[in-house]
Amino acid sequence: MKITLPALKIALSTNIKRLRKEQGISQEKLALKADIDRSYMSEVERCLANPSIEALLKIGNALEVTPCELLQLGKKRS
Amino acid sequence: MKITLPALKIALSTNIKRLRKEQGISQEKLALKADIDRSYMSEVERCLANPSIEALLKIGNALEVTPCELLQLGKKRS
């Protein structure tokens, strides 16, 4: 079953927002922690960006999850 | 535990090569199937590229796996 790019972007955005809320950190704090530009971080969460694996790695390391977990489709709501 | 970019690139390369061999397709055929430039495909497999999630999605769809599976670290040898 082919996955579409919009679906992948939504999954990434949903996973980042869920992890941020679970860890109680703001988008700004995550951008700082991940050494990623704040407005780019906002674009990723609004599904407007096409991040590289390096950006995924920075975000994942900042949230202490693997890049694979960030791209997990259909993560159950905790 | 922080994951390094080289380790992530090696995992991606290893997963792509393993899946290609399991499915008996050449690098060239995968590039064609994924609608990705052949030399870029070679760079990804040689850990020289920093692919975007869109490129991961194209490669994953061509190999019929999710982008998350492509980024899995330490996949057991089948």
Coordinates of C-alpha atoms in Angstrom, one line a residue:
Chain A
M1 CA 0.0 0.0 0.0
K2 CA 1.6 3.3 -1.1
I3 CA 2.1 6.0 1.5
T4 CA 1.5 9.5 0.3
L5 CA 3.8 12.4 1.2
P6 CA 1.0 14.4 2.9
A7 CA 0.2 11.4 5.1
L8 CA 3.9 11.0 6.0
K9 CA 4.2 14.7 6.9
I10 CA 1.0 14.5 9.0
A11 CA 2.4 11.5 10.9
L12 CA 5.7 13.3 11.5
S13 CA 3.9 16.4 12.7
T14 CA 1.5 14.4 14.9
N15 CA 4.4 12.4 16.5
I16 CA 6.5 15.5 17.2
K17 CA 3.5 17.4 18.8
R18 CA 2.5 14.4 20.9
L19 CA 6.1 13.8 22.2
R20 CA 6.6 17.5 22.9
K21 CA 3.3 17.6 24.9
E22 CA 4.3 14.4 26.8
Q23 CA 7.6 16.0 27.7
G24 CA 6.1 19.4 28.4
I25 CA 8.4 21.3 26.0
S26 CA 7.4 24.2 23.8
Q27 CA 8.1 24.3 20.0
E28 CA 10.7 27.0 20.7
K29 CA 12.5 24.9 23.3
L30 CA 12.5 21.9 21.1
A31 CA 14.0 24.0 18.2
L32 CA 16.7 25.2 20.6
K33 CA 17.4 21.7 22.0
A34 CA 17.5 20.2 18.5
D35 CA 19.7 23.1 17.1
I36 CA 17.1 23.7 14.4
D37 CA 15.8 27.1 13.3
R38 CA 12.6 28.0 15.1
S39 CA 10.6 28.9 12.0
Y40 CA 11.8 25.7 10.3
M41 CA 10.6 23.7 13.3
S42 CA 7.2 25.4 12.9
E43 CA 7.1 24.5 9.2
V44 CA 7.8 20.9 10.0
E45 CA 5.0 20.8 12.6
R46 CA 2.7 22.5 10.0
C47 CA 3.6 19.9 7.4
L48 CA 5.2 22.6 5.1
A49 CA 8.7 21.3 5.2
N50 CA 10.5 18.3 3.6
P51 CA 13.1 17.6 6.3
S52 CA 16.3 15.6 5.7
I53 CA 17.3 12.6 7.7
E54 CA 19.8 14.9 9.5
A55 CA 17.0 17.2 10.6
L56 CA 14.9 14.1 11.7
L57 CA 17.9 12.9 13.7
K58 CA 18.4 16.2 15.5
I59 CA 14.7 16.4 16.4
G60 CA 14.6 12.7 17.4
N61 CA 17.7 13.0 19.6
A62 CA 16.2 16.1 21.2
L63 CA 13.0 14.2 22.0
E64 CA 15.0 11.0 22.9
V65 CA 13.3 8.9 20.2
T66 CA 14.7 7.3 17.0
P67 CA 14.1 8.9 13.6
C68 CA 12.0 5.8 12.8
E69 CA 9.7 6.5 15.7
L70 CA 9.2 10.1 14.4
L71 CA 8.0 8.7 11.0
Q72 CA 5.7 6.0 12.6
L73 CA 2.4 6.1 10.9
G74 CA -0.8 5.9 12.9
K75 CA 0.8 6.1 16.4
K76 CA -1.9 5.2 19.0
R77 CA -2.9 8.2 21.1
S78 CA -1.4 7.7 24.6
Chain B
M1 CA 21.3 7.4 23.8
K2 CA 22.1 9.8 20.9
I3 CA 22.2 8.4 17.4
T4 CA 24.9 9.8 15.1
L5 CA 24.3 10.8 11.5
P6 CA 26.9 8.3 10.2
A7 CA 25.2 5.5 12.1
L8 CA 21.8 6.5 10.7
K9 CA 23.2 6.7 7.1
I10 CA 24.7 3.3 7.5
A11 CA 21.4 1.8 8.8
L12 CA 19.6 3.3 5.8
S13 CA 22.1 2.0 3.3
T14 CA 22.2 -1.4 4.9
N15 CA 18.3 -1.7 4.9
I16 CA 18.1 -0.6 1.3
K17 CA 20.7 -3.0 0.1
R18 CA 19.2 -5.9 2.1
L19 CA 15.7 -5.2 0.7
R20 CA 17.0 -4.9 -2.8
K21 CA 18.8 -8.2 -2.6
E22 CA 15.8 -9.9 -1.0
Q23 CA 13.7 -8.6 -3.9
G24 CA 16.4 -9.3 -6.5
I25 CA 16.4 -5.8 -7.9
S26 CA 19.4 -3.8 -9.0
Q27 CA 20.3 -0.4 -7.8
E28 CA 19.5 1.0 -11.2
K29 CA 16.1 -0.7 -11.3
L30 CA 15.3 0.6 -7.8
A31 CA 16.2 4.1 -8.9
L32 CA 13.9 3.8 -11.9
K33 CA 11.1 2.3 -9.8
A34 CA 11.4 5.0 -7.1
D35 CA 11.7 7.8 -9.7
I36 CA 15.0 8.8 -8.2
D37 CA 18.2 9.8 -10.1
R38 CA 20.5 6.8 -10.4
S39 CA 23.6 8.5 -9.2
Y40 CA 21.7 9.9 -6.2
M41 CA 20.5 6.4 -5.4
S42 CA 24.2 5.3 -5.4
E43 CA 25.1 8.2 -3.1
V44 CA 22.4 7.2 -0.7
E45 CA 23.7 3.6 -0.6
R46 CA 27.3 4.9 -0.2
C47 CA 26.1 7.0 2.8
L48 CA 27.1 10.2 1.0
A49 CA 23.6 11.7 0.7
N50 CA 21.3 13.4 3.2
P51 CA 17.9 12.3 1.8
S52 CA 14.6 14.1 2.6
I53 CA 11.5 12.3 3.8
E54 CA 10.2 12.6 0.3
A55 CA 13.1 10.7 -1.1
L56 CA 12.8 8.1 1.7
L57 CA 9.1 7.8 0.8
K58 CA 9.8 7.1 -2.9
I59 CA 12.5 4.5 -2.0
G60 CA 10.2 2.9 0.6
N61 CA 7.2 2.8 -1.7
A62 CA 9.4 1.2 -4.4
L63 CA 10.6 -1.4 -1.9
E64 CA 7.1 -1.8 -0.4
V65 CA 8.2 -0.8 3.1
T66 CA 7.6 2.2 5.3
P67 CA 10.1 5.1 5.6
C68 CA 10.4 4.1 9.3
E69 CA 11.5 0.6 8.3
L70 CA 14.2 2.1 6.1
L71 CA 15.6 4.0 9.1
Q72 CA 15.4 1.0 11.5
L73 CA 18.7 0.7 13.3
G74 CA 20.4 -2.6 13.7
K75 CA 17.9 -4.7 11.6
K76 CA 18.5 -8.4 12.2
R77 CA 20.1 -10.1 9.1
S78 CA 17.3 -12.3 7.5

